[in-house]
Coordinates of C-alpha atoms in Angstrom, one line a residue:
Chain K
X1176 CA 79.6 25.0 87.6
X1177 CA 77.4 25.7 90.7
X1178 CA 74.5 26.0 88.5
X1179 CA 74.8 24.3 85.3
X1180 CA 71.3 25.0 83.9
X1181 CA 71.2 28.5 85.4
X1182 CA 70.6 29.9 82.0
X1183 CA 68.2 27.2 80.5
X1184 CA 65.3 29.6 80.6
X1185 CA 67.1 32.2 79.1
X1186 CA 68.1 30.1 76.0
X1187 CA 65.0 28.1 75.8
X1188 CA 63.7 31.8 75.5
X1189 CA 66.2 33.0 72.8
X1190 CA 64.3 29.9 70.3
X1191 CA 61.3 32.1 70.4
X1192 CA 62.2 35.6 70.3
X1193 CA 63.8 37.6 67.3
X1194 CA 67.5 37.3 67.3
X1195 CA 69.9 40.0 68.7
X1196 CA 72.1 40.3 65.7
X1197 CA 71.7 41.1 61.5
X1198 CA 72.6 39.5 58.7
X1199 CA 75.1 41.9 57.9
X1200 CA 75.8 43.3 54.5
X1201 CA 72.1 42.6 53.4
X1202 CA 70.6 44.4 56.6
X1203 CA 72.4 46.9 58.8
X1204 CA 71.2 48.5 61.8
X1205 CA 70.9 52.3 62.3
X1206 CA 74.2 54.0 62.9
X1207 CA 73.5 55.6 67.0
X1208 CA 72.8 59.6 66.5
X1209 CA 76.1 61.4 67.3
X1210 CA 78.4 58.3 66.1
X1211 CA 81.5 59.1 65.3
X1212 CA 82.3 58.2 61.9
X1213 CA 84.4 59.4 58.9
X1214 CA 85.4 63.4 59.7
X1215 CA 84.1 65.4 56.8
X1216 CA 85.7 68.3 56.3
X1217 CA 84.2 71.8 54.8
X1218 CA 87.1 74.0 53.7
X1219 CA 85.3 76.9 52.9
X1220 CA 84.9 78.2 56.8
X1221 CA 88.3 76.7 57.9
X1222 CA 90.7 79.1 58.9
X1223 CA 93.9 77.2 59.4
X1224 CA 94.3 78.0 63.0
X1225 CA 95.6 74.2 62.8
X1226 CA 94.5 73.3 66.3
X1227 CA 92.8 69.9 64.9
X1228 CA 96.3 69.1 63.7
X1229 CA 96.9 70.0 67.5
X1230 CA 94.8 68.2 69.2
X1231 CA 94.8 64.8 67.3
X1232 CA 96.5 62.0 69.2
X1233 CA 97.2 60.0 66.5
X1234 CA 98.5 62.3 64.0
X1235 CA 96.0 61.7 61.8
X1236 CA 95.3 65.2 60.3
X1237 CA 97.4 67.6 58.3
X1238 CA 95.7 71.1 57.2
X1239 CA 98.1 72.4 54.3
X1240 CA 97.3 76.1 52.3
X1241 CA 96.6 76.5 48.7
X1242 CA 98.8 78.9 47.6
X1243 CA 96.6 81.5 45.8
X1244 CA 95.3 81.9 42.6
X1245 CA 95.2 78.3 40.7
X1246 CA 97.2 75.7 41.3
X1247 CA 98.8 72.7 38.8
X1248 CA 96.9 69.3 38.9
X1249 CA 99.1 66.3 37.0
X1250 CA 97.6 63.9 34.8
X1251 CA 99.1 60.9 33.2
X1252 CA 97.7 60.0 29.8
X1253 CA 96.5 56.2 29.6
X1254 CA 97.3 56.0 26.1
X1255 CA 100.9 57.4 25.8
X1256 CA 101.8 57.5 29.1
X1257 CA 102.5 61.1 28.7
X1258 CA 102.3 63.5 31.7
X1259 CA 100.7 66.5 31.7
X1260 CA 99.9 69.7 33.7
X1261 CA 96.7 71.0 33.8
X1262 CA 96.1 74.5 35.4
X1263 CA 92.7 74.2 37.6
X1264 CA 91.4 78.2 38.7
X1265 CA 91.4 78.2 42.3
X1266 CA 88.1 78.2 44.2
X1267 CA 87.9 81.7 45.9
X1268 CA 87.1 80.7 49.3
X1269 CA 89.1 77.5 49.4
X1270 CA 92.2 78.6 51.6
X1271 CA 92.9 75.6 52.8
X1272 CA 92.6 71.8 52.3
X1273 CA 92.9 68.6 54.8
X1274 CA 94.6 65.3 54.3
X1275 CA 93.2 62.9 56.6
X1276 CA 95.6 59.6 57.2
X1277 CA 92.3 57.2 57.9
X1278 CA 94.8 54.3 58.6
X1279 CA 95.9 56.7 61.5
X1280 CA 92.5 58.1 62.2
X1281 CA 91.2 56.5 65.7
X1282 CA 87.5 58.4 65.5
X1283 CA 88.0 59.8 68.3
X1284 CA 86.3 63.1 67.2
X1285 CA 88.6 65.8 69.0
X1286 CA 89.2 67.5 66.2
X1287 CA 85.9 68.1 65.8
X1288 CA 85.4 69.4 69.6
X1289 CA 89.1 71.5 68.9
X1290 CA 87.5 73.4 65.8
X1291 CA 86.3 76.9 66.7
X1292 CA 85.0 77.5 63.3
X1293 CA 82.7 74.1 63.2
X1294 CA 84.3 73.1 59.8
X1295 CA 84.7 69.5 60.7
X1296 CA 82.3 66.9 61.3
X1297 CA 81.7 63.4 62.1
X1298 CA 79.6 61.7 59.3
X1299 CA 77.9 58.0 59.8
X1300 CA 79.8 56.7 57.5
X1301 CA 81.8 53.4 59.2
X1302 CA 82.5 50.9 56.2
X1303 CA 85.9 52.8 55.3
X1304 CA 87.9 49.9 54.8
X1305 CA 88.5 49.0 50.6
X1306 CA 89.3 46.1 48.4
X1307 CA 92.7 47.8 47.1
X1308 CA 94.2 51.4 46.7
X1309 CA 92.2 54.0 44.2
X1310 CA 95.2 55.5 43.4
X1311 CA 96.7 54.1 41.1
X1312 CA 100.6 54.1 39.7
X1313 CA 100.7 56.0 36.4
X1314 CA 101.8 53.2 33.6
X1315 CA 104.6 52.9 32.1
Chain S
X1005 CA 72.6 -15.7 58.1
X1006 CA 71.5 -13.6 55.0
X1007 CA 71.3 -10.6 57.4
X1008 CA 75.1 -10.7 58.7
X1009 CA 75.7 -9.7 54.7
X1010 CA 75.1 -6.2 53.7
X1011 CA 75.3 -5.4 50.5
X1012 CA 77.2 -2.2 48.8
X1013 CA 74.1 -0.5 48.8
X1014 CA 73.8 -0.7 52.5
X1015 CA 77.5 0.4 53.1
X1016 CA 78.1 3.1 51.0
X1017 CA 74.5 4.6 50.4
X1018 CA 71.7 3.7 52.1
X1019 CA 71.4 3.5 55.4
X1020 CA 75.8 4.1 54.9
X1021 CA 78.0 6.6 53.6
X1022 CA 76.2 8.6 51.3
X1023 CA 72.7 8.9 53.3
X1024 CA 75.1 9.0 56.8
X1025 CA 77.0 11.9 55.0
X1026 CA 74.0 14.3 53.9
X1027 CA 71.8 13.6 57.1
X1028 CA 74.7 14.5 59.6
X1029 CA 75.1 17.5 57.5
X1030 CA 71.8 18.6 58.1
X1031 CA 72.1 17.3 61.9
X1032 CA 75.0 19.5 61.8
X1033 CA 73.0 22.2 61.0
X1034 CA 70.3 21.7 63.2
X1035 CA 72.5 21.8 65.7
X1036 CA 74.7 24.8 64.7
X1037 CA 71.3 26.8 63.8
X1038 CA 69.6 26.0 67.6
X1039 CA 72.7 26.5 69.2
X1040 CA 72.9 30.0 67.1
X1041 CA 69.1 30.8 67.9
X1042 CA 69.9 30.2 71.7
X1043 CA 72.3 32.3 71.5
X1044 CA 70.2 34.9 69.7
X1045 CA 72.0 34.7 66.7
X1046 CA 70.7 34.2 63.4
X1047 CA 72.8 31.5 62.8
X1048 CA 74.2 29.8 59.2
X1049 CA 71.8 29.2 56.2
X1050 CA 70.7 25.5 55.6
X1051 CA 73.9 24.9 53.1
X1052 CA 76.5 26.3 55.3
X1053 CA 78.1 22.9 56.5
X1054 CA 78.2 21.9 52.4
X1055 CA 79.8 25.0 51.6
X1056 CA 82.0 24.5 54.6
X1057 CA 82.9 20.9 53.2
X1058 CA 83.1 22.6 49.2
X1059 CA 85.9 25.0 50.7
X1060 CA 87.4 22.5 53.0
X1061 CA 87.7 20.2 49.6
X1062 CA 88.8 22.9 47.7
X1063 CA 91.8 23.8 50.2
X1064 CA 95.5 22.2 50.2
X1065 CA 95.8 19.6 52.1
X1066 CA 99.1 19.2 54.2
X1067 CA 100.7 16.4 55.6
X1068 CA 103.9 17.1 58.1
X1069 CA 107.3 16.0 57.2
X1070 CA 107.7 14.6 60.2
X1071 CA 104.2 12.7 60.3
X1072 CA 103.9 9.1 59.2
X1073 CA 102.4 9.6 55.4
X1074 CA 100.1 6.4 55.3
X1075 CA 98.7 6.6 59.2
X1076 CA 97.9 10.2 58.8
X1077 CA 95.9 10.2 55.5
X1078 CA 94.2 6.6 56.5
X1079 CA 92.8 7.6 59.7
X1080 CA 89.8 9.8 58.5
X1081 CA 89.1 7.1 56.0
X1082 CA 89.1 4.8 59.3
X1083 CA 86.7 6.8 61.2
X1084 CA 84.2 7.2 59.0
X1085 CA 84.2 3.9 58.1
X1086 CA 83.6 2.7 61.5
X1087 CA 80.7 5.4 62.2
X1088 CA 78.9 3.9 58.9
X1089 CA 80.0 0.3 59.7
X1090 CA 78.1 1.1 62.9
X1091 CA 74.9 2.6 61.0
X1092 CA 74.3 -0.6 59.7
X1093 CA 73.3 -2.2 63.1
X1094 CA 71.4 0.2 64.0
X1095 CA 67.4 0.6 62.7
X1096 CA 66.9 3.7 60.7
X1097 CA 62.9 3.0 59.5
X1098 CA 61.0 -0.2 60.7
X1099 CA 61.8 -2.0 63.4
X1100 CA 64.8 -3.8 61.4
X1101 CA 68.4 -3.2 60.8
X1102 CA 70.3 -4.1 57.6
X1103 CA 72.8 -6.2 59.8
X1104 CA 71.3 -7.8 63.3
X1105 CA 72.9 -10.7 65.5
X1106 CA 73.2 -11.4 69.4
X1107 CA 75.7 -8.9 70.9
X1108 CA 75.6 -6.0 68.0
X1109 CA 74.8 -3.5 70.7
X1110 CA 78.5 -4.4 71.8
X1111 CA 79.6 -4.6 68.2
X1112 CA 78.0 -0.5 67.6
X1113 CA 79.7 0.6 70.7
X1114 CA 83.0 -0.7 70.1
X1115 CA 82.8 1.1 66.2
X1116 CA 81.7 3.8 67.7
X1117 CA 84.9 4.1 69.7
X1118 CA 87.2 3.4 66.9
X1119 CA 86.8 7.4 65.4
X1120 CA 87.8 8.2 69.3
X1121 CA 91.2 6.0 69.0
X1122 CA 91.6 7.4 65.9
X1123 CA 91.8 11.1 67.0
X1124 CA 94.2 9.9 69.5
X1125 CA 96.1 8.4 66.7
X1126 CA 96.1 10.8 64.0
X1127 CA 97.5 13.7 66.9
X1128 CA 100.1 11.6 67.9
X1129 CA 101.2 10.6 64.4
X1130 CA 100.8 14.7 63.9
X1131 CA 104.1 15.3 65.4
X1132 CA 102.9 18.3 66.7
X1133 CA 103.0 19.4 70.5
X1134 CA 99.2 21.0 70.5
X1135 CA 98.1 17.4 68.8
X1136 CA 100.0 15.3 71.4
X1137 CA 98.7 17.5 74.3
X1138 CA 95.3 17.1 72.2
X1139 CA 95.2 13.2 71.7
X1140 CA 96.5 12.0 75.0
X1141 CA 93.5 14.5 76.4
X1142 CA 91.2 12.8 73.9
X1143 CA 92.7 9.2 75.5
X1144 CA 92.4 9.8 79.2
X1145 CA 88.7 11.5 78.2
X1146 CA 88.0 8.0 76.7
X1147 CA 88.6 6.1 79.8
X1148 CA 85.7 8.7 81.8
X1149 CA 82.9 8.4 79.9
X1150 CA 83.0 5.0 77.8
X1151 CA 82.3 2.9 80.7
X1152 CA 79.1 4.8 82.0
X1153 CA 77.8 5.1 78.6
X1154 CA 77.9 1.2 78.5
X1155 CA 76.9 0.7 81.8
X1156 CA 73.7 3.0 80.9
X1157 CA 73.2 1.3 77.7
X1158 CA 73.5 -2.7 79.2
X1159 CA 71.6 -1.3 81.5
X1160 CA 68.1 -1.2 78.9
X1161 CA 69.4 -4.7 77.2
X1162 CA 69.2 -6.0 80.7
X1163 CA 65.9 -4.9 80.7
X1164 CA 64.8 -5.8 77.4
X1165 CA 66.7 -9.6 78.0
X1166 CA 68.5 -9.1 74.6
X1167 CA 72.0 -7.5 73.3
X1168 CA 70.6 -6.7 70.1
X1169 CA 69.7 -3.2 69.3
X1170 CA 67.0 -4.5 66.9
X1171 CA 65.4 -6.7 69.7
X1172 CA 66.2 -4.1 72.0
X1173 CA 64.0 -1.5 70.7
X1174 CA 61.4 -3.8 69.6
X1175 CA 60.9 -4.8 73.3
X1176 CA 59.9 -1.4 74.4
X1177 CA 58.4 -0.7 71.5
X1178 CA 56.1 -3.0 72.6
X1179 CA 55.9 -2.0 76.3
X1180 CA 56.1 2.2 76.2
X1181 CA 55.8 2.3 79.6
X1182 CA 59.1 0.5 81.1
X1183 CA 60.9 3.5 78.9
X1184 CA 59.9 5.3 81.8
X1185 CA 62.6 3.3 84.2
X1186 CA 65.6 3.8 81.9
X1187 CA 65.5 7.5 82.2
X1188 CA 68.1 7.7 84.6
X1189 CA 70.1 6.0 81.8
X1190 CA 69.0 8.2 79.2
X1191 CA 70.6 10.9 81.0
X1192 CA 73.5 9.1 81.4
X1193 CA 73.7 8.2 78.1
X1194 CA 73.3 11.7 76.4
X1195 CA 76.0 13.1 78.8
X1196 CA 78.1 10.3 77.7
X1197 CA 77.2 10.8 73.9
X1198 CA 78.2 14.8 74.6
X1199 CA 81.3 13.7 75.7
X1200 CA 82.2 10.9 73.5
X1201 CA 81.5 14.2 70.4
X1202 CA 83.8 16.1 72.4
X1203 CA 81.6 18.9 72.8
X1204 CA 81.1 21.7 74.9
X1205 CA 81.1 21.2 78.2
X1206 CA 83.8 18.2 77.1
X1207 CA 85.4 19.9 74.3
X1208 CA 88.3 19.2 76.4
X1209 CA 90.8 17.2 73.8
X1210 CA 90.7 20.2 70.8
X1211 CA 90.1 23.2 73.5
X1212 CA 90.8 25.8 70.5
X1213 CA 91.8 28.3 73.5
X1214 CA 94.5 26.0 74.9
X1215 CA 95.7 23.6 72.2
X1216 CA 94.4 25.5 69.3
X1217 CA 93.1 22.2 67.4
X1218 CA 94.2 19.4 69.9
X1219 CA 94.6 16.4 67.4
X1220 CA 93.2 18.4 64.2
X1221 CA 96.0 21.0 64.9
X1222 CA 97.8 19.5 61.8
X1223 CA 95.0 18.6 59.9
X1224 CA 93.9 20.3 56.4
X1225 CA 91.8 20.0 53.9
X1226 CA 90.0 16.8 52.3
X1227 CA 91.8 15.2 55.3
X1228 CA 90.2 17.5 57.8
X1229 CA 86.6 17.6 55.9
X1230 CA 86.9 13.5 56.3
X1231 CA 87.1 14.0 59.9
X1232 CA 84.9 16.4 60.3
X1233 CA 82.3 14.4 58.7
X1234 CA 82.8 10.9 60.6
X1235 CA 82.1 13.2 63.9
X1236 CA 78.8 14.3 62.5
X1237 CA 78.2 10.9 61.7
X1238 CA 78.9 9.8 64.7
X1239 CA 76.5 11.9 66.2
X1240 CA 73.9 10.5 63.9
X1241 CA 74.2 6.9 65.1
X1242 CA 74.8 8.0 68.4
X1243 CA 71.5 9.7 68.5
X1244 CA 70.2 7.2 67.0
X1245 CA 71.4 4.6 69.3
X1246 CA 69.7 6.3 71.7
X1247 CA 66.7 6.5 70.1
X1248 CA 67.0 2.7 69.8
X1249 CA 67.8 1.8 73.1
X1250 CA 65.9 3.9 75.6
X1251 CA 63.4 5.6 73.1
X1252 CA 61.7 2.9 71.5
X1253 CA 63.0 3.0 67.9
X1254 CA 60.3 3.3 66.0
X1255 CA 57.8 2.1 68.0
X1256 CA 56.8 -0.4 65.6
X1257 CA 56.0 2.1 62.7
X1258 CA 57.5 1.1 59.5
X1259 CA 58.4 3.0 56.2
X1260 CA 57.3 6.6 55.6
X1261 CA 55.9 7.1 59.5
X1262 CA 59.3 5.1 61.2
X1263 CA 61.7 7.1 59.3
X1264 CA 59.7 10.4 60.3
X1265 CA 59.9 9.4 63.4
X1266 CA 63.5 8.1 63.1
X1267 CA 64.2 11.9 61.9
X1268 CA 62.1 13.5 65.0
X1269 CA 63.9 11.3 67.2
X1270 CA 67.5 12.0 66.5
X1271 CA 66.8 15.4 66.3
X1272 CA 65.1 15.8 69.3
X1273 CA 68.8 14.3 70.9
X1274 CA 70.6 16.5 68.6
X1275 CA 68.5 19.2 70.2
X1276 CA 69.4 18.4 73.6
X1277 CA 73.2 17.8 72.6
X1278 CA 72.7 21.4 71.3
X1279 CA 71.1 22.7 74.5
X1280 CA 73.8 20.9 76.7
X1281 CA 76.5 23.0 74.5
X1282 CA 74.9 26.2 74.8
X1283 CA 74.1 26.0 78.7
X1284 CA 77.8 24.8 80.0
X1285 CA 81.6 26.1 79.5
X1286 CA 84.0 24.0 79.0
X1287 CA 85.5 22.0 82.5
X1288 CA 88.8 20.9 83.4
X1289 CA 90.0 17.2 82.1
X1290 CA 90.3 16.4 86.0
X1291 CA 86.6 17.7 86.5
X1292 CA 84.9 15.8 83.7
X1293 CA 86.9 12.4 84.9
X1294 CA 85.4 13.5 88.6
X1295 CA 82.0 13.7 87.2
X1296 CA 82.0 10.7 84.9
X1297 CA 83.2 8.2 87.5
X1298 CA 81.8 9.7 91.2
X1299 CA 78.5 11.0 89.0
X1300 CA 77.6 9.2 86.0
X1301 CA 79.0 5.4 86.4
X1302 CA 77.3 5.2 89.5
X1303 CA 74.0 6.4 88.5
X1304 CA 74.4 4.3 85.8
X1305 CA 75.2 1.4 88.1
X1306 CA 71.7 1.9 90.1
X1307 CA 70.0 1.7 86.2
X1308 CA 71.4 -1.6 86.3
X1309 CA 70.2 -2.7 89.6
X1310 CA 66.9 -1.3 89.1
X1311 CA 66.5 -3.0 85.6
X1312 CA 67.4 -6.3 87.3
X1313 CA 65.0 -6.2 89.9
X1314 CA 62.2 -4.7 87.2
X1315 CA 63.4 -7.5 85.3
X1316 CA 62.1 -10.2 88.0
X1317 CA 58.8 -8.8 88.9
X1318 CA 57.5 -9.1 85.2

């Protein structure tokens, strides 16, 4: 407490001038350009070399194959509670698909730096967090 | 004598409780809004100490096992009964207050004490360790900056030949230009008033970083909201104490005009409370008793002097 009113001009200046901050979920401020957000992922150019599963630090990515041809979705029907297998024709490209742990997921961004084939991004999308889970337990 | 009897209406509504309430929730505001815009923030929305009090009400309130049932759920009904006890001697538009007599400057200081003593009280009868570190910090604080706020204050009745903060204000409302020789007091006083709201740079006794709520730590609820109103009304009356005593009041203006500037003039303190609490951290308990007794009491001392000798050349 050398100076106690050191910063009197500075605050007497912050009364007139437009404040620093927004009021949050009405306004938001533009996300920087190269911000690491939520990885998107494009599966038709990945080629499972698996070095983004490598690379991550926090074990946050897993890059499984789709064995060919189609593969078996489940469904659970509200009404009876009945479960059902539906067969869903493969996409002929898809190969491969990623599971991304976002609880894990630090935003680093290696994976996108490890991926030789440029099939995964960082998007601007930061407001990842959610009321409760989507997924829900089929009923009983 | 008819004056020493206020009615109902003067207690609990107007210039009491209810009118006490709502206008240190806006001075709360004010406060909370300059401080934010300092701070270049946006700062809350005009009804964000209401809603604030709404949840607070809304919220369980706890009492501890341990704590003494009766003294812990009395002692925010205590404190802000004393801050609105001590509205009533104070003039809020006009030149009058509901209640005046010979020596209710004294009277006002000593009820605006009481929602100190009972911080103190309501930590220790927390049972807690944060509220007894809290309340004994609240005490010793007490003992540094009561008597140079009185000194400072005594100082302007000297002055004015009268202890009544009615006579008080009407004697420099009628001569502007001795306000000019309390300023030293002012000073005094407003540091005094800072630390008598246990504000930043005093903030010592419920330091959130060190004793998390010093004697609050145990408080919830309506019981909390309760106290957390009586200390914004204790900054109203102390503001407007000060606008009494070394500001002139009213300046002789009655109704609409003295309560306007009744409004500008505790705001314009509530400002300067707000810029003191933006421009300082927080200092040690040993530091702020340094400051109050080698600083402010003997500054307020030379007020005194001064206002004697002032007193015997006109």
């Amino acid at each position: 407490m050398a100076k106690p009113a050191k910063m009197l001009g500075e605050l007497l200046g912050g009364l007139f001038t437009k404040p620093a901050t927004v009021l949050y979920p009405f306004e938001r401020l533009e996300v920087p350009p190269r911000f690491r957000g939520r990885i998107a992922y494009e599966a038709a150019s990945c080629i499972g070399c698996k070095l983004c599963m490598r690379d991550c630090p926090s074990d946050a990515i897993r890059i499984s194959k789709y064995e060919g041809g189609s593969f078996l979705f489940a469904f659970v029907s509200a009404r009876t509670g009945e479960r059902k297998l539906v067969e869903i024709p493969n996409n002929a490209k898809k190969r491969h698909r990623a599971r991304f742990r976002l609880s894990r997921c630090i935003y680093c961004a290696q994976c996108v730096e490890s991926c030789p084939k440029k099939c995964l991004r960082s998007t601007d999308q930061y407001e990842l967090a959610v009321l409760g889970s989507n997924i829900k337990p089929p009923k009983r | 004598m008819e004056s020493l009897a206020p009615s109902a209406f003067s207690l609990l509504v107007f210039p009491g409780f209810l009118f006490l309430g709502a206008y240190g929730t806006l001075a709360q505001w004010v406060d909370r809004k300059l401080y934010a815009r300092m701070q270049r923030r946006v700062g809350p929305p005009w009804y964000q100490p209401v809603a604030d009090l709404v949840k607070l009400l809304a919220k369980e309130t706890i009492v501890p096992q341990a704590a003494d049932m009766a003294v812990f759920q009395l002692l925010p009904a205590v404190a802000v009964a004393a801050a609105c006890t001590a509205m009533l001697m104070v003039p809020v538009w006009g030149p009058g207050a509901v209640v005046s007599f010979q020596g209710d400057l004294i009277a006002v200081l000593y009820l605006l004490t009481i929602p100190t003593a009972t911080f103190f009280l309501a930590g220790w009868s927390s049972t807690s360790p944060y509220a007894a570190v809290g309340s004994v910090r609240a005490l010793t604080q007490l003992f540094s900056y009561e008597v140079p706020l009185f000194l400072s204050v005594i100082g302007a009745a000297i002055l004015a030949g009268s202890l009544s903060v009615q006579e008080i204000a009407a004697f420099f409302a009628a001569r502007p230009a001795l306000l000019a020789v309390n300023l030293p007091g002012l000073c005094v006083a407003l540091l005094a008033l800072q630390g008598k709201l246990e504000r930043v740079p005093f903030d010592i006794p419920h330091a959130e970083t060190e004793v998390v709520g010093g004697p609050f730590t145990e408080y919830s609820g309506g019981l909390l909201a309760l106290f957390l109103a009586a200390t914004d009304m204790e900054m109203v009356v102390g503001a407007a104490l000060i606008s009494a005593v070394f500001l002139g009041g009213s300046l002789g203006l009655t109704g609409a005009a003295g309560f306007a500037l009744f409004v500008a003039k505790t705001l314009g303190v509530v400002f300067i409370l707000a810029l003191m609490r933006a421009l300082m951290a927080r200092i040690r308990l040993e530091q702020m008793l340094g400051f109050c007794w080698k600083i402010l009491a003997p500054v307020a001392l030379a007020q005194i002097l001064a206002d004697i000798l002032i007193k015997r050349v006109i």
